[in-house]
PDB file of C-alpha atoms in Angstrom:
ATOM      1  CA  UNK Z   1     109.038 -37.834   8.039  1.00 59.00           C
ATOM      2  CA  UNK Z   2     108.277 -40.856   5.884  1.00 76.00           C
ATOM      3  CA  UNK Z   3     106.409 -42.537   8.777  1.00 77.00           C
ATOM      4  CA  UNK Z   4     104.188 -39.495   9.237  1.00 78.00           C
ATOM      5  CA  UNK Z   5     103.302 -39.500   5.546  1.00 82.00           C
ATOM      6  CA  UNK Z   6     102.456 -43.212   5.677  1.00 85.00           C
ATOM      7  CA  UNK Z   7     100.284 -42.765   8.777  1.00 85.00           C
ATOM      8  CA  UNK Z   8      98.504 -39.796   7.188  1.00 86.00           C
ATOM      9  CA  UNK Z   9      97.905 -41.880   4.055  1.00 90.00           C
ATOM     10  CA  UNK Z  10      96.370 -44.696   6.133  1.00 91.00           C
ATOM     11  CA  UNK Z  11      94.182 -42.287   8.095  1.00 91.00           C
ATOM     12  CA  UNK Z  12      92.883 -40.546   4.977  1.00 93.00           C
ATOM     13  CA  UNK Z  13      92.396 -43.926   3.297  1.00 93.00           C
ATOM     14  CA  UNK Z  14      90.397 -45.292   6.234  1.00 91.00           C
ATOM     15  CA  UNK Z  15      88.174 -42.192   6.221  1.00 90.00           C
ATOM     16  CA  UNK Z  16      87.610 -42.512   2.464  1.00 94.00           C
ATOM     17  CA  UNK Z  17      86.745 -46.218   2.744  1.00 94.00           C
ATOM     18  CA  UNK Z  18      84.370 -45.588   5.650  1.00 91.00           C
ATOM     19  CA  UNK Z  19      82.635 -42.813   3.758  1.00 91.00           C
ATOM     20  CA  UNK Z  20      82.653 -44.560   0.358  1.00 94.00           C
ATOM     21  CA  UNK Z  21      81.215 -47.862   1.607  1.00 94.00           C
ATOM     22  CA  UNK Z  22      78.970 -46.206   4.231  1.00 92.00           C
ATOM     23  CA  UNK Z  23      80.365 -48.514   6.906  1.00 91.00           C
ATOM     24  CA  UNK Z  24      78.266 -46.880   9.634  1.00 89.00           C
ATOM     25  CA  UNK Z  25      75.099 -48.137   7.925  1.00 91.00           C
ATOM     26  CA  UNK Z  26      76.591 -51.649   8.069  1.00 91.00           C
ATOM     27  CA  UNK Z  27      77.097 -51.562  11.830  1.00 90.00           C
ATOM     28  CA  UNK Z  28      80.692 -50.348  11.919  1.00 90.00           C
ATOM     29  CA  UNK Z  29      81.117 -47.865  14.745  1.00 88.00           C
ATOM     30  CA  UNK Z  30      82.450 -44.463  13.667  1.00 87.00           C
ATOM     31  CA  UNK Z  31      83.358 -41.296  15.514  1.00 82.00           C
ATOM     32  CA  UNK Z  32      80.413 -39.331  14.190  1.00 78.00           C
ATOM     33  CA  UNK Z  33      80.243 -35.583  13.861  1.00 81.00           C
ATOM     34  CA  UNK Z  34      83.186 -33.711  15.334  1.00 80.00           C
ATOM     35  CA  UNK Z  35      82.146 -30.422  16.949  1.00 80.00           C
ATOM     36  CA  UNK Z  36      83.621 -27.340  15.337  1.00 86.00           C
ATOM     37  CA  UNK Z  37      84.865 -24.148  16.886  1.00 87.00           C
ATOM     38  CA  UNK Z  38      86.790 -23.410  20.033  1.00 85.00           C
ATOM     39  CA  UNK Z  39      86.148 -25.335  23.259  1.00 82.00           C
ATOM     40  CA  UNK Z  40      83.874 -23.892  25.927  1.00 83.00           C
ATOM     41  CA  UNK Z  41      85.869 -22.067  28.600  1.00 87.00           C
ATOM     42  CA  UNK Z  42      84.710 -22.571  32.176  1.00 85.00           C
ATOM     43  CA  UNK Z  43      84.232 -25.145  34.863  1.00 79.00           C
ATOM     44  CA  UNK Z  44      83.146 -28.574  33.622  1.00 78.00           C
ATOM     45  CA  UNK Z  45      79.424 -29.227  33.934  1.00 80.00           C
ATOM     46  CA  UNK Z  46      78.215 -32.351  35.672  1.00 81.00           C
ATOM     47  CA  UNK Z  47      81.051 -32.410  38.195  1.00 80.00           C
ATOM     48  CA  UNK Z  48      80.054 -31.545  41.745  1.00 84.00           C
ATOM     49  CA  UNK Z  49      81.668 -31.407  45.168  1.00 86.00           C
ATOM     50  CA  UNK Z  50      80.802 -35.092  45.680  1.00 90.00           C
ATOM     51  CA  UNK Z  51      83.180 -35.951  42.837  1.00 88.00           C
ATOM     52  CA  UNK Z  52      86.188 -34.174  44.341  1.00 87.00           C
ATOM     53  CA  UNK Z  53      87.152 -37.016  46.696  1.00 89.00           C
ATOM     54  CA  UNK Z  54      87.204 -39.799  44.101  1.00 87.00           C
ATOM     55  CA  UNK Z  55      89.033 -37.565  41.609  1.00 87.00           C
ATOM     56  CA  UNK Z  56      91.611 -36.286  44.089  1.00 90.00           C
ATOM     57  CA  UNK Z  57      93.816 -39.410  44.090  1.00 90.00           C
ATOM     58  CA  UNK Z  58      93.941 -39.410  40.289  1.00 89.00           C
ATOM     59  CA  UNK Z  59      94.730 -35.688  40.179  1.00 85.00           C
ATOM     60  CA  UNK Z  60      97.545 -35.988  42.723  1.00 91.00           C
ATOM     61  CA  UNK Z  61      99.008 -38.995  40.881  1.00 91.00           C
ATOM     62  CA  UNK Z  62      98.908 -37.165  37.548  1.00 86.00           C
ATOM     63  CA  UNK Z  63     100.453 -34.087  39.152  1.00 85.00           C
ATOM     64  CA  UNK Z  64     103.385 -36.045  40.570  1.00 88.00           C
ATOM     65  CA  UNK Z  65     104.057 -37.946  37.347  1.00 88.00           C
ATOM     66  CA  UNK Z  66     103.797 -34.827  35.171  1.00 86.00           C
ATOM     67  CA  UNK Z  67     106.091 -32.774  37.396  1.00 86.00           C
ATOM     68  CA  UNK Z  68     108.727 -35.511  37.698  1.00 87.00           C
ATOM     69  CA  UNK Z  69     108.614 -36.491  34.030  1.00 87.00           C
ATOM     70  CA  UNK Z  70     108.668 -32.931  32.718  1.00 86.00           C
ATOM     71  CA  UNK Z  71     111.438 -31.808  35.063  1.00 86.00           C
ATOM     72  CA  UNK Z  72     113.604 -34.806  34.162  1.00 87.00           C
ATOM     73  CA  UNK Z  73     113.057 -34.310  30.431  1.00 86.00           C
ATOM     74  CA  UNK Z  74     113.719 -30.564  30.592  1.00 84.00           C
ATOM     75  CA  UNK Z  75     116.854 -31.021  32.668  1.00 87.00           C
ATOM     76  CA  UNK Z  76     118.224 -33.802  30.432  1.00 87.00           C
ATOM     77  CA  UNK Z  77     117.867 -31.793  27.230  1.00 84.00           C
ATOM     78  CA  UNK Z  78     119.106 -28.576  28.860  1.00 86.00           C
ATOM     79  CA  UNK Z  79     122.265 -30.423  29.930  1.00 89.00           C
ATOM     80  CA  UNK Z  80     122.616 -31.994  26.483  1.00 85.00           C
ATOM     81  CA  UNK Z  81     122.498 -28.570  24.759  1.00 83.00           C
ATOM     82  CA  UNK Z  82     124.347 -26.724  27.557  1.00 87.00           C
ATOM     83  CA  UNK Z  83     121.364 -24.420  28.091  1.00 85.00           C
ATOM     84  CA  UNK Z  84     120.109 -22.804  31.274  1.00 86.00           C
ATOM     85  CA  UNK Z  85     117.365 -24.688  33.055  1.00 83.00           C
ATOM     86  CA  UNK Z  86     115.057 -23.008  35.530  1.00 85.00           C
ATOM     87  CA  UNK Z  87     112.710 -25.517  37.196  1.00 82.00           C
ATOM     88  CA  UNK Z  88     110.337 -22.785  38.357  1.00 87.00           C
ATOM     89  CA  UNK Z  89     109.728 -21.637  34.774  1.00 86.00           C
ATOM     90  CA  UNK Z  90     108.889 -25.203  33.805  1.00 82.00           C
ATOM     91  CA  UNK Z  91     106.517 -25.611  36.752  1.00 85.00           C
ATOM     92  CA  UNK Z  92     104.758 -22.300  36.129  1.00 88.00           C
ATOM     93  CA  UNK Z  93     104.344 -23.117  32.436  1.00 87.00           C
ATOM     94  CA  UNK Z  94     102.959 -26.575  33.191  1.00 86.00           C
ATOM     95  CA  UNK Z  95     100.616 -25.155  35.820  1.00 87.00           C
ATOM     96  CA  UNK Z  96      99.198 -22.505  33.493  1.00 92.00           C
ATOM     97  CA  UNK Z  97      98.858 -25.025  30.656  1.00 89.00           C
ATOM     98  CA  UNK Z  98      97.043 -27.542  32.853  1.00 87.00           C
ATOM     99  CA  UNK Z  99      94.718 -24.959  34.408  1.00 89.00           C
ATOM    100  CA  UNK Z 100      93.864 -23.828  30.872  1.00 90.00           C
ATOM    101  CA  UNK Z 101      93.343 -27.445  29.819  1.00 89.00           C
ATOM    102  CA  UNK Z 102      91.054 -28.048  32.785  1.00 86.00           C
ATOM    103  CA  UNK Z 103      88.967 -24.954  32.053  1.00 88.00           C
ATOM    104  CA  UNK Z 104      88.645 -25.835  28.365  1.00 88.00           C
ATOM    105  CA  UNK Z 105      87.953 -29.528  29.043  1.00 83.00           C
ATOM    106  CA  UNK Z 106      90.937 -30.765  27.041  1.00 85.00           C
ATOM    107  CA  UNK Z 107      93.821 -33.154  27.723  1.00 85.00           C
ATOM    108  CA  UNK Z 108      96.416 -32.700  30.436  1.00 83.00           C
ATOM    109  CA  UNK Z 109      99.719 -31.187  29.385  1.00 83.00           C
ATOM    110  CA  UNK Z 110     103.160 -32.565  30.192  1.00 82.00           C
ATOM    111  CA  UNK Z 111     106.736 -32.588  28.935  1.00 74.00           C
ATOM    112  CA  UNK Z 112     106.632 -35.937  27.211  1.00 78.00           C
ATOM    113  CA  UNK Z 113     110.040 -37.621  26.912  1.00 82.00           C
ATOM    114  CA  UNK Z 114     108.794 -39.600  23.921  1.00 81.00           C
ATOM    115  CA  UNK Z 115     107.630 -36.551  21.981  1.00 80.00           C
ATOM    116  CA  UNK Z 116     110.778 -34.670  22.947  1.00 81.00           C
ATOM    117  CA  UNK Z 117     112.916 -37.517  21.568  1.00 82.00           C
ATOM    118  CA  UNK Z 118     110.888 -37.601  18.351  1.00 81.00           C
ATOM    119  CA  UNK Z 119     111.322 -33.846  17.956  1.00 82.00           C
ATOM    120  CA  UNK Z 120     115.050 -34.171  18.720  1.00 80.00           C
ATOM    121  CA  UNK Z 121     115.454 -36.904  16.077  1.00 84.00           C
ATOM    122  CA  UNK Z 122     113.548 -34.761  13.552  1.00 82.00           C
ATOM    123  CA  UNK Z 123     116.041 -31.921  14.190  1.00 82.00           C
ATOM    124  CA  UNK Z 124     113.336 -29.651  15.623  1.00 79.00           C
ATOM    125  CA  UNK Z 125     114.864 -27.078  17.951  1.00 75.00           C
ATOM    126  CA  UNK Z 126     112.036 -24.589  18.656  1.00 76.00           C
ATOM    127  CA  UNK Z 127     108.593 -24.594  20.267  1.00 71.00           C
ATOM    128  CA  UNK Z 128     107.116 -24.064  16.808  1.00 75.00           C
ATOM    129  CA  UNK Z 129     108.420 -27.494  15.764  1.00 74.00           C
ATOM    130  CA  UNK Z 130     106.144 -29.072  18.399  1.00 68.00           C
TER     131      UNK Z 130
END
């Protein structure tokens, strides 16, 4: 918890320094305005059928890594806590989450072993803790 507080302090401090010294006017690149509101739901614009081929290898690779990584993480923690593990539930959940992510133009979703370990070490035991 202490690390999170330190990182938050640094982030807020960097924002305050950037704003206070107007670093953008001095050539320092900043993020700019962050759009507000919910993401647009629908198919991404600017992507056509010609883009499917080049994107297919990346999509298949991501699919394989996400499925393997998430299944291994779920199984390992289910065994550790002596809980039931149903691979199909995991796959359906990941599929729905990634379809939703694709339609809202956000990041892919997976069962990250690193984040799961962090949550485990922080004594988080529910989805709300994520």
